[in-house]
Amino acid sequence: MSFPDGPSFSSSGLLSGGTSPSGDEGFFPFVLERRESFLGGGPGPEEPEDLALQLQQKEKDLLLAAELGKMLLERNEELRRQLETLSTQHSEREERLQQENHELRRGLAAQGAEWEARAVELEGDVEALRAQLGEQRSEQQDSGRERARALGELSEQNLRLSQQLAQASQTEQELQRELDTLRGQCQAQALAGAELRTRLESLQGENQMLQSRRQDLEAQIRGLREEVEKGQGRLQTTHEELLLLKRERREHSLELERARSEAGEALSALRRLQRRVSELEEESRLQDADLSSASLQSELAHSLDEDGQGQGADARGDAPTTRSPKTLEASRPQPSPPEESLEPPKKRASLSPAEILEEQEAEVAKLQDEEEYPAVIVPEKYNEQRRHTNIFLMHLGSSLLLCLISVGWSQTSQSKTRLADNLKFF
């Protein structure tokens, strides 16, 4: 195998250790000079000193020749390795080129076979067209135009086929790009699926937590419903108690109206007594008080005893009915009337009858104001107020009698009868 681009070497001269004048004279110019002196080609020695110098020079030449031989051997070895490397590369390149050439030949043969088959088909088509053209020539004189048209169609068909082939290659490239795109999308969907699975696991955890919280909330709702039902029951009970209290309030309002009417009658009787006291004062100036004082006191004491017994029976008859604990708690008795109205009559004996009447009228008006208070009055409060009112009226009558006694007056049986009739009200 020859290498036109590489240098040519004499392998026999290099391997034997000799020098080649044709190859090394230009590369090592001092070799020829040393070689001539070494071979004795120069002039002979003329003096003994020159012989010693020549011997020394020859020894140096021998050493130099040995070094040069060693260098040439190394150079030869290096060139041999380069030659082997170049030959190996060349063989590999040649094999690759041969393989490519073979593949190209196979492809060319396949394409040639394809085109030959296509040419055969086209030739068959041409033959058919020619046959048709011959038939048409026999039928028509204008067959040239038909032939040209058929050839044009064939050329157009060939052009279309070439275009379709180009489109097929382009479509193949597009499909390849779409395939790459779909692969990328598939990888992205795989990553998204992993993320979705992670998200699904987290959502499942949250769902379980929410379900447990929902169960807790449902338990709380059931508890709240039970409490609401209990509250509704308590509200219904309270509503019934409120209706009962309203009904009792209406009854107590009727009783208060009766008490107000009785207080008005008592006030009118008190005023009549005031007028009567004035008349009796006029009569008392004319009569002797000493004769009638004892009988009047005994009669007054007897009437007071009878009135006290009657009031005690009324108070026992008006005892409060039994109430529920809630009603008794909501209807605690209010403070009793002032203690001034319960003072015994002997402390007021020093006052004049007009002052006593004015004071009693003020007490009656105060009691009426208390009775008109709009709050719900329970039977205990009403009975207590009624009892205090009765005691007050009784003390009022006693005070009037004591006033009459203090001023001193003598009365006839007719005046005593009228006085007893007026005191029956108390």
CSV table of C-alpha atoms in Angstrom, one decimal:
chain,number,residue,atom,x,y,z
A,1,MET,CA,0.0,0.0,0.0
A,2,SER,CA,1.5,3.3,-1.0
A,3,PHE,CA,1.0,6.6,0.8
A,4,PRO,CA,1.3,9.5,-1.6
A,5,ASP,CA,1.0,12.1,1.1
A,6,GLY,CA,3.6,10.7,3.5
A,7,PRO,CA,7.5,10.8,3.1
A,8,SER,CA,9.4,7.8,1.6
A,9,PHE,CA,12.1,6.1,3.7
A,10,SER,CA,14.7,3.5,2.9
A,11,SER,CA,14.0,0.9,5.5
A,12,SER,CA,17.0,-1.2,4.7
A,13,GLY,CA,19.5,1.6,5.3
A,14,LEU,CA,17.8,2.7,8.5
A,15,LEU,CA,17.5,-0.7,10.0
A,16,SER,CA,21.2,-1.7,9.2
A,17,GLY,CA,22.6,1.3,11.0
A,18,GLY,CA,24.3,2.8,7.9
A,19,THR,CA,23.8,6.2,6.4
A,20,SER,CA,22.2,6.9,3.1
A,21,PRO,CA,23.9,9.8,1.3
A,22,SER,CA,20.8,10.5,-0.7
A,23,GLY,CA,18.5,10.8,2.3
A,24,ASP,CA,20.7,12.1,5.0
A,25,GLU,CA,23.2,14.5,3.3
A,26,GLY,CA,20.7,17.3,3.4
A,27,PHE,CA,19.4,16.6,6.9
A,28,PHE,CA,22.9,16.0,8.5
A,29,PRO,CA,25.5,17.9,6.5
A,30,PHE,CA,28.3,17.3,9.0
A,31,VAL,CA,28.2,13.6,8.6
A,32,LEU,CA,30.0,13.5,5.3
A,33,GLU,CA,32.9,15.5,6.7
A,34,ARG,CA,33.2,13.2,9.7
A,35,ARG,CA,32.9,10.1,7.5
A,36,GLU,CA,35.7,11.2,5.2
A,37,SER,CA,38.0,11.9,8.1
A,38,PHE,CA,37.0,8.5,9.6
A,39,LEU,CA,37.6,6.6,6.4
A,40,GLY,CA,41.0,8.2,5.8
A,41,GLY,CA,40.1,9.9,2.6
A,42,GLY,CA,42.1,13.1,3.7
A,43,PRO,CA,45.8,13.9,3.3
A,44,GLY,CA,48.2,11.7,5.2
A,45,PRO,CA,49.9,12.9,8.5
A,46,GLU,CA,53.0,14.8,8.1
A,47,GLU,CA,54.1,15.1,11.7
A,48,PRO,CA,53.7,12.9,14.8
A,49,GLU,CA,51.7,15.5,16.6
A,50,ASP,CA,49.1,15.5,13.9
A,51,LEU,CA,48.7,11.7,14.3
A,52,ALA,CA,47.8,12.1,18.0
A,53,LEU,CA,45.4,14.9,17.1
A,54,GLN,CA,43.9,12.7,14.4
A,55,LEU,CA,43.5,9.8,16.8
A,56,GLN,CA,41.7,12.1,19.2
A,57,GLN,CA,39.6,13.4,16.4
A,58,LYS,CA,38.7,9.9,15.3
A,59,GLU,CA,37.7,8.9,18.8
A,60,LYS,CA,35.5,12.0,18.9
A,61,ASP,CA,34.2,11.0,15.5
A,62,LEU,CA,33.4,7.5,16.7
A,63,LEU,CA,31.6,8.8,19.8
A,64,LEU,CA,29.7,11.2,17.5
A,65,ALA,CA,28.9,8.5,15.1
A,66,ALA,CA,27.6,6.3,18.0
A,67,GLU,CA,25.4,9.1,19.2
A,68,LEU,CA,24.3,9.8,15.7
A,69,GLY,CA,23.5,6.1,15.2
A,70,LYS,CA,21.5,6.1,18.4
A,71,MET,CA,19.6,9.2,17.3
A,72,LEU,CA,18.9,7.7,13.9
A,73,LEU,CA,17.6,4.5,15.6
A,74,GLU,CA,15.3,6.6,17.8
A,75,ARG,CA,14.2,8.6,14.8
A,76,ASN,CA,13.6,5.4,12.8
A,77,GLU,CA,11.6,3.9,15.7
A,78,GLU,CA,9.5,7.1,16.0
A,79,LEU,CA,8.9,7.2,12.2
A,80,ARG,CA,8.0,3.5,12.3
A,81,ARG,CA,5.4,4.1,15.0
A,82,GLN,CA,4.0,7.1,13.1
A,83,LEU,CA,3.9,4.9,10.0
A,84,GLU,CA,1.9,2.2,11.9
A,85,THR,CA,-0.5,4.8,13.3
A,86,LEU,CA,-1.0,6.3,9.9
A,87,SER,CA,-1.5,2.9,8.3
A,88,THR,CA,-4.0,2.0,11.0
A,89,GLN,CA,-5.9,5.2,10.6
A,90,HIS,CA,-5.8,4.8,6.8
A,91,SER,CA,-7.1,1.3,7.0
A,92,GLU,CA,-9.9,2.3,9.3
A,93,ARG,CA,-10.8,5.2,7.1
A,94,GLU,CA,-10.6,3.0,4.0
A,95,GLU,CA,-12.9,0.4,5.7
A,96,ARG,CA,-15.4,3.2,6.7
A,97,LEU,CA,-15.3,4.6,3.2
A,98,GLN,CA,-15.8,1.2,1.7
A,99,GLN,CA,-18.7,0.6,4.1
A,100,GLU,CA,-20.3,3.9,3.3
A,101,ASN,CA,-19.7,3.3,-0.4
A,102,HIS,CA,-21.3,-0.1,0.0
A,103,GLU,CA,-24.3,1.4,1.7
A,104,LEU,CA,-24.5,4.1,-0.9
A,105,ARG,CA,-24.4,1.5,-3.6
A,106,ARG,CA,-27.1,-0.5,-1.9
A,107,GLY,CA,-29.2,2.6,-1.5
A,108,LEU,CA,-28.5,3.6,-5.1
A,109,ALA,CA,-29.4,0.1,-6.2
A,110,ALA,CA,-32.6,0.2,-4.2
A,111,GLN,CA,-33.5,3.5,-5.6
A,112,GLY,CA,-32.4,2.4,-9.0
A,113,ALA,CA,-34.6,-0.7,-8.7
A,114,GLU,CA,-37.5,1.5,-7.5
A,115,TRP,CA,-37.0,4.0,-10.3
A,116,GLU,CA,-36.6,1.1,-12.7
A,117,ALA,CA,-39.8,-0.4,-11.5
A,118,ARG,CA,-41.4,3.0,-11.7
A,119,ALA,CA,-39.9,3.4,-15.2
A,120,VAL,CA,-41.2,0.0,-16.1
A,121,GLU,CA,-44.6,1.1,-14.9
A,122,LEU,CA,-44.3,4.3,-16.7
A,123,GLU,CA,-43.2,2.5,-19.8
A,124,GLY,CA,-46.2,0.3,-19.5
A,125,ASP,CA,-48.3,3.3,-19.1
A,126,VAL,CA,-46.5,4.9,-22.1
A,127,GLU,CA,-47.1,1.7,-24.1
A,128,ALA,CA,-50.7,1.7,-23.2
A,129,LEU,CA,-50.9,5.3,-24.1
A,130,ARG,CA,-49.1,4.7,-27.3
A,131,ALA,CA,-51.6,1.9,-28.1
A,132,GLN,CA,-54.4,4.2,-27.2
A,133,LEU,CA,-52.7,6.9,-29.3
A,134,GLY,CA,-52.4,4.5,-32.2
A,135,GLU,CA,-56.1,3.7,-31.9
A,136,GLN,CA,-56.9,7.3,-31.7
A,137,ARG,CA,-54.7,8.0,-34.8
A,138,SER,CA,-56.8,5.6,-36.7
A,139,GLU,CA,-59.9,7.4,-35.5
A,140,GLN,CA,-58.7,11.0,-35.5
A,141,GLN,CA,-56.2,13.0,-37.4
A,142,ASP,CA,-55.5,15.3,-34.5
A,143,SER,CA,-53.6,12.8,-32.4
A,144,GLY,CA,-50.6,15.1,-31.7
A,145,ARG,CA,-52.4,17.2,-29.3
A,146,GLU,CA,-53.7,14.1,-27.4
A,147,ARG,CA,-50.2,12.7,-27.1
A,148,ALA,CA,-48.9,16.0,-25.9
A,149,ARG,CA,-51.7,16.2,-23.4
A,150,ALA,CA,-51.0,12.7,-22.2
A,151,LEU,CA,-47.3,13.5,-21.8
A,152,GLY,CA,-48.2,16.7,-20.0
A,153,GLU,CA,-50.4,14.7,-17.6
A,154,LEU,CA,-47.6,12.2,-17.1
A,155,SER,CA,-45.1,15.0,-16.4
A,156,GLU,CA,-47.6,16.6,-14.0
A,157,GLN,CA,-48.1,13.2,-12.4
A,158,ASN,CA,-44.4,12.8,-12.0
A,159,LEU,CA,-44.3,16.3,-10.6
A,160,ARG,CA,-47.1,15.5,-8.2
A,161,LEU,CA,-45.4,12.4,-7.1
A,162,SER,CA,-42.2,14.3,-6.4
A,163,GLN,CA,-44.1,16.9,-4.5
A,164,GLN,CA,-45.9,14.1,-2.6
A,165,LEU,CA,-42.6,12.6,-1.8
A,166,ALA,CA,-41.3,15.9,-0.5
A,167,GLN,CA,-44.5,16.4,1.5
A,168,ALA,CA,-44.1,12.9,2.9
A,169,SER,CA,-40.6,13.7,4.0
A,170,GLN,CA,-41.8,17.0,5.5
A,171,THR,CA,-44.7,15.2,7.1
A,172,GLU,CA,-42.2,12.7,8.6
A,173,GLN,CA,-40.2,15.5,10.0
A,174,GLU,CA,-43.3,17.2,11.5
A,175,LEU,CA,-44.4,13.8,13.0
A,176,GLN,CA,-40.9,13.5,14.5
A,177,ARG,CA,-41.2,16.9,16.0
A,178,GLU,CA,-44.7,16.1,17.3
A,179,LEU,CA,-43.4,12.9,18.7
A,180,ASP,CA,-40.7,14.8,20.5
A,181,THR,CA,-43.3,17.3,21.7
A,182,LEU,CA,-45.5,14.4,22.9
A,183,ARG,CA,-42.6,12.8,24.7
A,184,GLY,CA,-42.0,16.1,26.5
A,185,GLN,CA,-45.7,16.4,27.3
A,186,CYS,CA,-45.7,12.8,28.6
A,187,GLN,CA,-42.7,13.6,30.9
A,188,ALA,CA,-44.5,16.8,32.1
A,189,GLN,CA,-47.6,14.8,32.7
A,190,ALA,CA,-45.7,12.2,34.7
A,191,LEU,CA,-44.2,15.0,36.8
A,192,ALA,CA,-47.7,16.6,37.2
A,193,GLY,CA,-49.1,13.1,38.1
A,194,ALA,CA,-46.5,12.8,40.9
A,195,GLU,CA,-47.4,16.3,42.1
A,196,LEU,CA,-51.1,15.4,41.9
A,197,ARG,CA,-50.5,12.2,43.8
A,198,THR,CA,-48.7,14.2,46.5
A,199,ARG,CA,-51.6,16.7,46.5
A,200,LEU,CA,-54.1,13.9,46.6
A,201,GLU,CA,-52.5,12.4,49.7
A,202,SER,CA,-52.4,15.8,51.4
A,203,LEU,CA,-56.1,16.4,50.4
A,204,GLN,CA,-57.0,13.0,51.8
A,205,GLY,CA,-55.3,13.9,55.1
A,206,GLU,CA,-57.2,17.2,55.2
A,207,ASN,CA,-60.4,15.3,54.3
A,208,GLN,CA,-59.9,13.0,57.2
A,209,MET,CA,-59.2,15.9,59.5
A,210,LEU,CA,-62.3,17.7,58.3
A,211,GLN,CA,-64.4,14.6,58.7
A,212,SER,CA,-63.3,14.3,62.3
A,213,ARG,CA,-64.0,17.9,62.9
A,214,ARG,CA,-67.4,17.4,61.2
A,215,GLN,CA,-68.2,14.6,63.6
A,216,ASP,CA,-67.2,16.9,66.5
A,217,LEU,CA,-69.4,19.7,65.2
A,218,GLU,CA,-72.3,17.2,64.7
A,219,ALA,CA,-71.9,16.1,68.4
A,220,GLN,CA,-71.8,19.8,69.4
A,221,ILE,CA,-74.9,20.5,67.3
A,222,ARG,CA,-76.7,17.5,68.9
A,223,GLY,CA,-75.8,18.8,72.4
A,224,LEU,CA,-77.0,22.3,71.4
A,225,ARG,CA,-80.2,20.9,70.1
A,226,GLU,CA,-80.8,19.1,73.3
A,227,GLU,CA,-80.1,22.3,75.2
A,228,VAL,CA,-82.4,24.2,72.9
A,229,GLU,CA,-85.2,21.6,73.5
A,230,LYS,CA,-84.6,21.9,77.3
A,231,GLY,CA,-84.6,25.8,76.9
A,232,GLN,CA,-87.9,25.6,74.9
A,233,GLY,CA,-89.4,23.4,77.7
A,234,ARG,CA,-88.2,25.9,80.3
A,235,LEU,CA,-89.6,28.7,78.1
A,236,GLN,CA,-92.9,27.0,77.8
A,237,THR,CA,-93.1,26.5,81.6
A,238,THR,CA,-92.1,30.1,82.1
A,239,HIS,CA,-94.8,31.2,79.6
A,240,GLU,CA,-97.4,29.2,81.5
A,241,GLU,CA,-96.3,30.7,84.8
A,242,LEU,CA,-96.4,34.1,83.2
A,243,LEU,CA,-100.0,33.5,82.0
A,244,LEU,CA,-100.9,32.4,85.5
A,245,LEU,CA,-99.3,35.5,87.0
A,246,LYS,CA,-101.2,37.7,84.5
A,247,ARG,CA,-104.4,36.0,85.5
A,248,GLU,CA,-103.6,36.5,89.2
A,249,ARG,CA,-102.7,40.1,88.4
A,250,ARG,CA,-106.1,40.7,86.9
A,251,GLU,CA,-107.8,39.1,89.9
A,252,HIS,CA,-105.6,41.3,92.2
A,253,SER,CA,-106.5,44.3,90.1
A,254,LEU,CA,-110.1,43.6,90.7
A,255,GLU,CA,-109.5,43.3,94.4
A,256,LEU,CA,-107.5,46.5,94.4
A,257,GLU,CA,-110.4,48.3,92.7
A,258,ARG,CA,-112.7,47.0,95.5
A,259,ALA,CA,-110.2,48.2,98.1
A,260,ARG,CA,-110.0,51.6,96.4
A,261,SER,CA,-113.8,51.9,96.5
A,262,GLU,CA,-113.7,50.9,100.1
A,263,ALA,CA,-111.0,53.5,100.8
A,264,GLY,CA,-113.1,56.1,99.0
A,265,GLU,CA,-116.1,55.2,101.1
A,266,ALA,CA,-113.9,55.3,104.2
A,267,LEU,CA,-112.7,58.8,103.2
A,268,SER,CA,-116.2,60.0,102.7
A,269,ALA,CA,-117.2,58.6,106.0
A,270,LEU,CA,-114.2,60.3,107.6
A,271,ARG,CA,-115.3,63.6,106.2
A,272,ARG,CA,-118.9,63.0,107.5
A,273,LEU,CA,-117.3,62.2,110.8
A,274,GLN,CA,-115.4,65.5,110.6
A,275,ARG,CA,-118.6,67.4,110.1
A,276,ARG,CA,-120.2,65.4,112.8
A,277,VAL,CA,-117.3,66.2,115.1
A,278,SER,CA,-117.8,69.9,114.5
A,279,GLU,CA,-121.4,69.5,115.4
A,280,LEU,CA,-120.6,67.5,118.4
A,281,GLU,CA,-118.1,70.1,119.5
A,282,GLU,CA,-120.9,72.7,119.4
A,283,GLU,CA,-123.1,70.4,121.4
A,284,SER,CA,-120.4,69.5,123.9
A,285,ARG,CA,-120.1,73.1,125.0
A,286,LEU,CA,-123.7,73.0,126.2
A,287,GLN,CA,-123.5,69.6,128.0
A,288,ASP,CA,-121.7,68.3,130.9
A,289,ALA,CA,-118.8,66.1,130.0
A,290,ASP,CA,-118.4,64.5,133.5
A,291,LEU,CA,-121.7,62.8,133.4
A,292,SER,CA,-121.3,61.0,130.1
A,293,SER,CA,-117.5,60.3,130.1
A,294,ALA,CA,-117.7,57.0,131.9
A,295,SER,CA,-120.6,55.6,129.9
A,296,LEU,CA,-119.0,56.8,126.7
A,297,GLN,CA,-115.7,55.1,127.5
A,298,SER,CA,-117.3,51.8,128.4
A,299,GLU,CA,-119.4,52.0,125.2
A,300,LEU,CA,-116.3,52.8,123.1
A,301,ALA,CA,-114.3,50.0,124.6
A,302,HIS,CA,-117.1,47.5,123.9
A,303,SER,CA,-117.4,48.7,120.3
A,304,LEU,CA,-113.6,48.5,119.8
A,305,ASP,CA,-113.6,44.9,121.1
A,306,GLU,CA,-116.3,43.9,118.7
A,307,ASP,CA,-114.6,45.6,115.8
A,308,GLY,CA,-111.3,43.9,116.6
A,309,GLN,CA,-112.9,40.5,116.7
A,310,GLY,CA,-114.5,41.2,113.3
A,311,GLN,CA,-111.3,42.4,111.7
A,312,GLY,CA,-109.4,39.3,113.0
A,313,ALA,CA,-112.1,37.0,111.4
A,314,ASP,CA,-111.7,38.9,108.1
A,315,ALA,CA,-107.9,38.6,108.2
A,316,ARG,CA,-108.2,34.9,108.8
A,317,GLY,CA,-110.7,34.6,105.9
A,318,ASP,CA,-108.4,36.4,103.5
A,319,ALA,CA,-105.4,34.1,104.1
A,320,PRO,CA,-103.1,33.6,101.0
A,321,THR,CA,-103.5,30.5,98.9
A,322,THR,CA,-100.6,28.2,98.3
A,323,ARG,CA,-98.2,29.3,95.5
A,324,SER,CA,-95.3,27.8,93.7
A,325,PRO,CA,-91.8,28.7,94.9
A,326,LYS,CA,-91.1,30.8,91.8
A,327,THR,CA,-94.3,32.8,92.3
A,328,LEU,CA,-93.4,33.4,96.0
A,329,GLU,CA,-89.9,34.4,95.1
A,330,ALA,CA,-91.1,36.8,92.4
A,331,SER,CA,-93.8,38.3,94.7
A,332,ARG,CA,-92.0,39.2,97.9
A,333,PRO,CA,-94.0,41.6,100.1
A,334,GLN,CA,-93.2,45.2,99.9
A,335,PRO,CA,-92.4,47.3,102.9
A,336,SER,CA,-95.3,47.9,105.2
A,337,PRO,CA,-96.9,51.3,105.6
A,338,PRO,CA,-95.2,53.8,107.8
A,339,GLU,CA,-95.4,53.1,111.5
A,340,GLU,CA,-96.9,56.4,112.2
A,341,SER,CA,-100.3,55.1,111.0
A,342,LEU,CA,-100.0,52.2,113.6
A,343,GLU,CA,-99.4,54.4,116.6
A,344,PRO,CA,-101.9,54.0,119.4
A,345,PRO,CA,-104.6,56.6,119.7
A,346,LYS,CA,-103.4,57.9,123.1
A,347,LYS,CA,-100.3,59.5,121.5
A,348,ARG,CA,-102.6,61.7,119.3
A,349,ALA,CA,-105.0,62.7,121.9
A,350,SER,CA,-103.3,66.0,122.3
A,351,LEU,CA,-104.0,67.0,118.7
A,352,SER,CA,-107.1,68.9,117.6
A,353,PRO,CA,-109.8,67.0,115.6
A,354,ALA,CA,-109.1,69.0,112.5
A,355,GLU,CA,-105.4,68.2,112.6
A,356,ILE,CA,-106.1,64.5,113.2
A,357,LEU,CA,-108.5,64.5,110.2
A,358,GLU,CA,-106.0,66.1,108.0
A,359,GLU,CA,-103.3,63.6,109.0
A,360,GLN,CA,-105.7,60.7,108.4
A,361,GLU,CA,-106.7,62.0,105.0
A,362,ALA,CA,-103.0,62.2,104.1
A,363,GLU,CA,-102.5,58.6,105.2
A,364,VAL,CA,-105.5,57.5,103.2
A,365,ALA,CA,-104.2,59.3,100.0
A,366,LYS,CA,-100.8,57.6,100.6
A,367,LEU,CA,-102.4,54.2,100.8
A,368,GLN,CA,-104.3,54.9,97.6
A,369,ASP,CA,-101.1,55.8,95.8
A,370,GLU,CA,-99.5,52.6,97.0
A,371,GLU,CA,-102.5,50.6,95.7
A,372,GLU,CA,-102.2,52.2,92.3
A,373,TYR,CA,-98.6,50.9,91.8
A,374,PRO,CA,-98.6,48.9,88.5
A,375,ALA,CA,-96.4,46.0,89.6
A,376,VAL,CA,-97.8,42.6,90.1
A,377,ILE,CA,-99.2,42.3,93.6
A,378,VAL,CA,-99.3,38.8,95.1
A,379,PRO,CA,-101.9,37.8,97.7
A,380,GLU,CA,-99.5,38.1,100.6
A,381,LYS,CA,-98.8,41.7,99.8
A,382,TYR,CA,-102.5,42.5,99.2
A,383,ASN,CA,-103.6,40.8,102.4
A,384,GLU,CA,-100.9,42.6,104.4
A,385,GLN,CA,-101.9,46.0,103.0
A,386,ARG,CA,-105.6,45.2,103.6
A,387,ARG,CA,-104.8,44.3,107.2
A,388,HIS,CA,-102.8,47.5,107.7
A,389,THR,CA,-105.7,49.5,106.2
A,390,ASN,CA,-108.2,47.9,108.5
A,391,ILE,CA,-106.0,48.5,111.5
A,392,PHE,CA,-105.5,52.1,110.4
A,393,LEU,CA,-109.3,52.7,110.0
A,394,MET,CA,-109.9,51.1,113.4
A,395,HIS,CA,-107.3,53.4,115.0
A,396,LEU,CA,-108.8,56.3,113.1
A,397,GLY,CA,-112.2,55.7,114.7
A,398,SER,CA,-110.6,55.3,118.1
A,399,SER,CA,-108.7,58.6,117.6
A,400,LEU,CA,-111.9,60.4,116.7
A,401,LEU,CA,-113.7,59.1,119.8
A,402,LEU,CA,-110.7,60.0,122.0
A,403,CYS,CA,-110.7,63.4,120.6
A,404,LEU,CA,-114.4,63.8,121.4
A,405,ILE,CA,-113.8,62.6,124.9
A,406,SER,CA,-110.8,65.0,125.3
A,407,VAL,CA,-112.9,68.0,124.4
A,408,GLY,CA,-115.7,66.9,126.6
A,409,TRP,CA,-119.3,66.7,125.5
A,410,SER,CA,-122.5,65.3,126.7
A,411,GLN,CA,-124.7,63.5,124.3
A,412,THR,CA,-128.2,62.2,124.2
A,413,SER,CA,-129.2,58.8,123.3
A,414,GLN,CA,-130.1,60.0,119.8
A,415,SER,CA,-126.6,61.4,119.2
A,416,LYS,CA,-125.0,58.2,120.6
A,417,THR,CA,-127.1,56.1,118.1
A,418,ARG,CA,-125.9,58.3,115.2
A,419,LEU,CA,-122.3,58.0,116.3
A,420,ALA,CA,-122.6,54.2,116.6
A,421,ASP,CA,-124.0,54.0,113.1
A,422,ASN,CA,-121.1,56.1,111.7
A,423,LEU,CA,-118.6,53.9,113.5
A,424,LYS,CA,-120.0,50.7,112.1
A,425,PHE,CA,-118.1,51.4,108.9
A,426,PHE,CA,-114.8,51.0,110.7
